Coordinates of C-alpha atoms (C1' of nucleotides) in Angstrom, one line a residue:
Chain W
M37 CA 20.5 -2.1 -2.7
K38 CA 17.1 -0.7 -3.7
G39 CA 14.2 -2.9 -2.8
P40 CA 11.0 -0.9 -3.7
R41 CA 8.8 0.3 -0.9
N42 CA 5.6 -0.5 -2.7
L43 CA 5.1 -4.2 -2.2
G44 CA 1.5 -5.3 -2.1
D45 CA 0.2 -7.9 0.2
L46 CA 0.1 -10.7 -2.3
Q47 CA 3.5 -9.8 -3.7
L48 CA 5.0 -10.1 -0.3
A49 CA 3.4 -13.4 0.3
I50 CA 4.8 -14.7 -2.9
L51 CA 8.2 -13.5 -2.1
R52 CA 8.0 -15.2 1.2
A53 CA 7.0 -18.4 -0.4
L54 CA 10.0 -18.2 -2.8
W55 CA 12.3 -17.4 0.1
D56 CA 11.2 -20.5 1.8
S57 CA 11.7 -22.7 -1.3
G58 CA 14.6 -21.1 -2.9
E59 CA 13.2 -22.0 -6.3
A60 CA 9.6 -23.0 -7.1
P61 CA 7.2 -23.6 -10.0
V62 CA 4.0 -21.6 -10.1
A63 CA 2.0 -24.5 -8.8
A64 CA 4.1 -24.7 -5.7
V65 CA 3.7 -21.0 -4.9
H66 CA 0.0 -21.4 -5.5
E67 CA -0.1 -24.3 -3.1
A68 CA 1.8 -22.4 -0.5
L69 CA -0.8 -19.7 -0.7
R70 CA -3.7 -22.0 -0.8
G71 CA -5.2 -20.3 2.2
R72 CA -6.1 -17.3 0.1
G73 CA -8.2 -19.2 -2.3
L74 CA -6.7 -17.7 -5.4
A75 CA -6.7 -19.1 -8.9
L76 CA -3.5 -20.5 -10.3
T77 CA -3.6 -18.0 -13.1
T78 CA -3.7 -15.2 -10.6
I79 CA -0.4 -16.4 -9.1
A80 CA 1.1 -16.8 -12.6
T81 CA 0.0 -13.3 -13.6
M82 CA 1.4 -11.9 -10.5
L83 CA 4.7 -13.6 -11.0
R84 CA 5.0 -12.3 -14.5
K85 CA 4.3 -8.8 -13.4
M86 CA 6.8 -9.2 -10.6
E87 CA 9.4 -10.4 -13.1
E88 CA 8.8 -7.3 -15.2
K89 CA 9.7 -5.3 -12.2
G90 CA 12.8 -7.3 -11.4
L91 CA 11.4 -8.7 -8.1
V92 CA 11.7 -12.3 -9.2
A93 CA 13.4 -14.2 -12.1
H94 CA 12.7 -17.6 -13.7
R95 CA 14.4 -20.3 -15.6
E96 CA 12.9 -23.0 -17.6
N97 CA 12.8 -26.5 -16.6
G98 CA 11.2 -28.5 -19.4
R99 CA 7.5 -27.5 -19.3
Q100 CA 7.6 -25.5 -16.2
F101 CA 9.1 -22.2 -15.0
L102 CA 11.0 -22.2 -11.9
Y103 CA 10.8 -18.9 -10.1
R104 CA 13.2 -17.5 -7.6
A105 CA 13.2 -14.2 -5.6
R106 CA 15.8 -11.6 -6.6
L107 CA 15.5 -9.7 -3.4
D108 CA 17.2 -10.4 -0.1
P109 CA 14.7 -10.9 2.7
A110 CA 16.7 -8.8 5.0
L111 CA 16.8 -5.9 2.6
V112 CA 13.1 -6.0 2.0
Q113 CA 12.5 -6.0 5.8
K114 CA 14.8 -3.1 6.2
N115 CA 13.0 -1.1 3.5
L116 CA 9.5 -1.9 4.7
V117 CA 10.3 -1.3 8.3
G118 CA 12.2 1.8 7.5
D119 CA 9.3 3.1 5.5
L120 CA 6.9 2.5 8.3
V121 CA 9.1 4.1 10.8
A122 CA 9.5 7.1 8.6
K123 CA 5.8 7.4 8.0
L124 CA 4.6 6.7 11.5
F125 CA 7.3 7.5 13.9
D126 CA 9.1 10.4 12.4
G127 CA 12.0 8.1 11.4
D128 CA 12.8 7.1 14.9
P129 CA 13.0 3.3 15.3
L130 CA 13.1 3.6 19.0
E131 CA 9.6 5.0 19.0
L132 CA 8.5 1.9 17.2
V133 CA 9.9 -0.3 19.9
N134 CA 8.3 2.0 22.4
H135 CA 5.0 1.5 20.8
L136 CA 5.4 -2.2 20.9
L137 CA 6.2 -2.2 24.6
R138 CA 3.4 0.2 25.4
A139 CA 0.8 -1.7 23.4
G140 CA 1.6 -4.8 25.4
E141 CA 2.3 -6.8 22.3
I142 CA 5.2 -8.5 24.0
D143 CA 4.7 -10.8 27.0
L144 CA 6.7 -11.3 30.1
A145 CA 8.9 -14.1 28.9
E146 CA 9.6 -12.3 25.7
L147 CA 10.5 -9.2 27.5
D148 CA 13.1 -11.1 29.4
L149 CA 14.5 -12.4 26.2
L150 CA 14.4 -9.0 24.7
R151 CA 16.5 -7.5 27.5
Q152 CA 19.2 -10.0 26.8
R153 CA 19.1 -9.2 23.1
V154 CA 19.4 -5.6 23.8
A155 CA 22.4 -6.2 26.0
E156 CA 23.9 -8.3 23.3
A157 CA 23.4 -5.6 20.7
E158 CA 24.9 -3.1 23.1
R159 CA 28.0 -5.1 23.5
R160 CA 28.2 -5.6 19.7
A161 CA 27.8 -1.9 19.1
R162 CA 30.4 -1.0 21.7
K163 CA 32.9 -3.3 20.2
E164 CA 32.3 -2.1 16.7
R165 CA 33.0 1.4 17.7
A166 CA 36.8 0.8 17.5
Chain Z
M233 CA -11.9 -0.1 17.1
K234 CA -11.1 -0.9 13.5
G235 CA -8.8 1.4 11.7
P236 CA -8.4 0.1 8.2
R237 CA -5.0 -1.3 7.2
N238 CA -5.1 0.3 3.8
L239 CA -3.8 3.7 4.4
G240 CA -1.9 5.3 1.6
D241 CA 1.1 7.4 2.0
L242 CA -0.6 10.7 1.5
Q243 CA -3.6 9.7 3.6
L244 CA -1.3 9.0 6.5
A245 CA 0.5 12.2 6.0
I246 CA -2.8 14.1 6.1
L247 CA -3.8 12.3 9.2
R248 CA -0.6 13.2 10.9
A249 CA -1.1 16.8 10.0
L250 CA -4.5 16.7 11.5
W251 CA -3.3 14.9 14.6
D252 CA -0.8 17.8 15.1
S253 CA -3.4 20.5 14.6
G254 CA -6.4 19.0 16.1
E255 CA -8.6 20.8 13.6
A256 CA -7.4 22.5 10.4
P257 CA -8.7 24.0 7.2
V258 CA -7.6 22.5 3.9
A259 CA -5.1 25.3 3.4
A260 CA -3.3 24.5 6.6
V261 CA -3.0 20.8 5.7
H262 CA -1.8 21.8 2.3
E263 CA 0.8 24.0 4.0
A264 CA 1.9 21.3 6.3
L265 CA 2.6 19.0 3.3
R266 CA 4.2 21.7 1.3
G267 CA 7.2 19.5 0.9
R268 CA 5.3 17.3 -1.5
G269 CA 4.5 20.0 -4.0
L270 CA 0.9 19.1 -4.3
A271 CA -1.9 21.3 -5.5
L272 CA -4.4 22.5 -3.0
T273 CA -7.2 20.8 -4.8
T274 CA -5.4 17.5 -4.4
I275 CA -5.5 17.9 -0.7
A276 CA -9.1 18.9 -0.8
T277 CA -10.0 15.9 -2.9
M278 CA -8.2 13.6 -0.7
L279 CA -9.9 15.0 2.4
R280 CA -13.3 14.5 0.8
K281 CA -12.5 10.9 -0.1
M282 CA -11.2 10.3 3.3
E283 CA -14.4 11.7 4.8
E284 CA -16.4 9.3 2.7
K285 CA -14.6 6.5 4.3
G286 CA -15.0 7.9 7.8
L287 CA -11.3 8.7 8.3
V288 CA -11.9 12.3 8.9
A289 CA -14.8 14.6 9.6
H290 CA -15.4 18.3 9.0
R291 CA -17.5 21.1 10.3
E292 CA -18.1 24.4 8.7
N293 CA -16.7 27.6 9.9
G294 CA -18.0 30.4 7.6
R295 CA -17.1 29.3 4.2
Q296 CA -14.2 27.2 5.3
F297 CA -14.2 23.6 6.3
L298 CA -12.4 22.6 9.4
Y299 CA -11.3 19.0 9.2
R300 CA -10.3 16.7 12.1
A301 CA -9.1 13.1 12.2
R302 CA -11.6 10.5 13.4
L303 CA -9.0 8.0 14.2
D304 CA -6.8 7.6 17.3
P305 CA -3.1 7.8 16.4
A306 CA -2.3 4.9 18.7
L307 CA -4.9 2.8 17.1
V308 CA -3.6 3.5 13.6
Q309 CA -0.1 2.7 14.8
K310 CA -1.2 -0.5 16.3
N311 CA -2.9 -1.6 13.1
L312 CA -0.2 -0.7 10.7
V313 CA 2.5 -2.1 12.9
G314 CA 0.5 -5.2 13.5
D315 CA -0.1 -5.6 9.8
L316 CA 3.6 -5.3 9.0
V317 CA 4.5 -7.8 11.7
A318 CA 2.0 -10.2 10.4
K319 CA 3.2 -9.9 6.8
L320 CA 6.9 -9.8 7.5
F321 CA 7.6 -11.5 10.8
D322 CA 5.0 -14.2 11.0
G323 CA 3.1 -12.2 13.6
D324 CA 5.9 -12.2 16.1
P325 CA 6.7 -8.6 17.3
L326 CA 9.9 -9.7 18.9
E327 CA 11.2 -10.6 15.5
L328 CA 10.7 -7.0 14.5
V329 CA 12.7 -5.7 17.4
N330 CA 15.3 -8.3 16.6
H331 CA 15.5 -7.0 13.1
L332 CA 15.9 -3.5 14.3
L333 CA 18.7 -4.5 16.6
R334 CA 20.5 -6.5 14.0
A335 CA 20.2 -3.9 11.3
G336 CA 22.0 -1.4 13.5
E337 CA 19.2 1.1 13.2
I338 CA 19.5 1.9 16.9
D339 CA 22.7 3.5 18.2
L340 CA 24.5 3.0 21.4
A341 CA 22.9 5.7 23.5
E342 CA 19.5 4.6 22.3
L343 CA 20.2 1.0 23.2
D344 CA 20.9 2.1 26.7
L345 CA 17.6 3.9 26.9
L346 CA 15.9 1.0 25.3
R347 CA 17.2 -1.4 28.0
Q348 CA 15.6 0.8 30.7
R349 CA 12.4 0.9 28.8
V350 CA 12.3 -2.8 28.6
A351 CA 13.0 -3.2 32.3
E352 CA 10.2 -0.8 33.0
A353 CA 7.8 -2.6 30.8
E354 CA 8.8 -5.8 32.5
R355 CA 8.0 -4.4 35.9
R356 CA 4.7 -3.1 34.6
A357 CA 3.8 -6.5 33.1
R358 CA 4.8 -8.3 36.3
K359 CA 2.6 -6.1 38.4
E360 CA -0.3 -6.3 36.1
R361 CA -0.3 -10.1 36.3
A362 CA -2.1 -9.9 39.6
Chain F
dC42 C1' -22.0 48.4 -7.6
dG43 C1' -18.8 45.4 -10.2
dG44 C1' -15.1 42.5 -10.5
dC45 C1' -11.8 39.6 -8.2
dC46 C1' -10.6 35.9 -5.0
dA47 C1' -10.9 32.0 -2.0
dC48 C1' -12.7 27.9 -1.5
dA49 C1' -15.9 23.9 -2.0
dA50 C1' -18.0 20.8 -5.6
dC51 C1' -17.7 18.1 -9.5
dT52 C1' -15.3 15.6 -12.9
dA53 C1' -11.7 13.3 -15.1
dC54 C1' -7.6 10.7 -15.6
dT55 C1' -3.4 7.6 -14.5
dC56 C1' -1.2 4.0 -12.4
dC57 C1' -1.0 -0.3 -10.1
dG58 C1' -2.3 -4.2 -7.3
dG59 C1' -5.2 -7.9 -7.6
dT60 C1' -8.1 -11.2 -9.9
dA61 C1' -9.1 -14.3 -13.4
dG62 C1' -10.9 -16.0 -18.1
dT63 C1' -9.4 -17.5 -22.6
dT64 C1' -6.1 -19.1 -25.9
dA65 C1' -2.2 -21.7 -27.5
dA66 C1' 1.2 -25.2 -27.5
dG67 C1' 3.5 -29.3 -26.0
dG68 C1' 3.3 -33.8 -23.8
dA69 C1' 0.8 -37.8 -22.1
dA70 C1' -2.7 -41.1 -22.2
dA71 C1' -5.9 -44.0 -24.6
Chain P
dT212 C1' -3.2 -40.7 -33.9
dT213 C1' -6.6 -38.3 -31.5
dT214 C1' -7.9 -36.5 -27.3
dC215 C1' -7.1 -34.4 -23.2
dC216 C1' -4.4 -32.1 -19.6
dT217 C1' -1.0 -29.1 -18.0
dT218 C1' 1.0 -24.8 -18.1
dA219 C1' 2.6 -20.4 -20.1
dA220 C1' 0.9 -16.2 -22.7
dC221 C1' -2.3 -12.8 -23.6
dT222 C1' -6.1 -10.0 -22.5
dA223 C1' -9.4 -7.8 -19.7
dC224 C1' -11.4 -5.8 -15.8
dC225 C1' -12.1 -3.6 -11.0
dG226 C1' -11.1 -0.8 -7.2
dG227 C1' -8.6 2.6 -4.9
dA228 C1' -4.8 6.0 -4.3
dG229 C1' -3.1 10.0 -6.1
dT230 C1' -3.3 14.0 -8.9
dA231 C1' -5.4 18.0 -10.7
dG232 C1' -8.4 21.1 -13.9
dT233 C1' -12.9 23.4 -14.2
dT234 C1' -17.0 25.3 -12.4
dG235 C1' -19.9 27.7 -9.2
dT236 C1' -20.7 30.7 -5.4
dG237 C1' -20.4 33.9 -1.7
dG238 C1' -17.6 37.5 0.4
dC239 C1' -14.5 41.4 0.1
dC240 C1' -12.3 45.4 -1.8
dG241 C1' -12.1 49.2 -4.6

DNA sequence: CGGCCACAACTACTCCGGTAGTTAAGGAAA
DNA sequence: TTTCCTTAACTACCGGAGTAGTTGTGGCCG
């Protein structure tokens, strides 16, 4: 239940790559992050460090190591978002949404979609309160 | 226009304290963060480092320094939130809201409020599109 | 006047994310 | 078999956040 709050940029990117692949050798992760122009050994080192901390795990497949994430994406999201909300919005998620709306980050079509989602969530919440 | 994305935990807390006070001596910031059990010199050091980076500024008042934040809260929020959205939700803010809704972070009363806010934002957006 | 106190300045250290070179060992190719 | 390539292991280094002790200096209080 405890995904650490201190995920670096690269670490998160690596996790995302692993979430997408399920299981992947170092080379594949490296390829997925090609945009960053990092050395293969950098990725390997990072993966090893992350394994020490329990963020990922590996199994051997002949020559290669196959890595997989040990964290649930939803959990990581919850932690990171929760952290941000705590630090920036006094722990009130609604303030975050408010910020998004005010900052005009969401366009008209999306607003429409959002309204439906909210209504949905409302129904769900109402039902759950039984 | 460019608030850096790399704000540490303490730095953000300090900024928040300054935003609340407008202008404050080291001792006041220290007091505001008393919950963390930090030494006064720690706060002073941090403030000095932050000044080097242009995050805060000070003016002298007798022998004390009065610090103030040089960053607009809204801007910092925008940067940090934008960063998180980029790293975690492929740059789609709507996905963030979605996550919030699904994770049940927002209760029923708030959902109601949220729906109104969305409708408001929608009206605003529609008008602005002139 | 003399000592104490508040506060800024300087210095030092730890931890960790990020980055990568070098080395070693196993398999493949010539 | 000898060479080379792939890939994991080890080692090293930098920068920045965070933490705090020590020193110096001017003001205040007795």
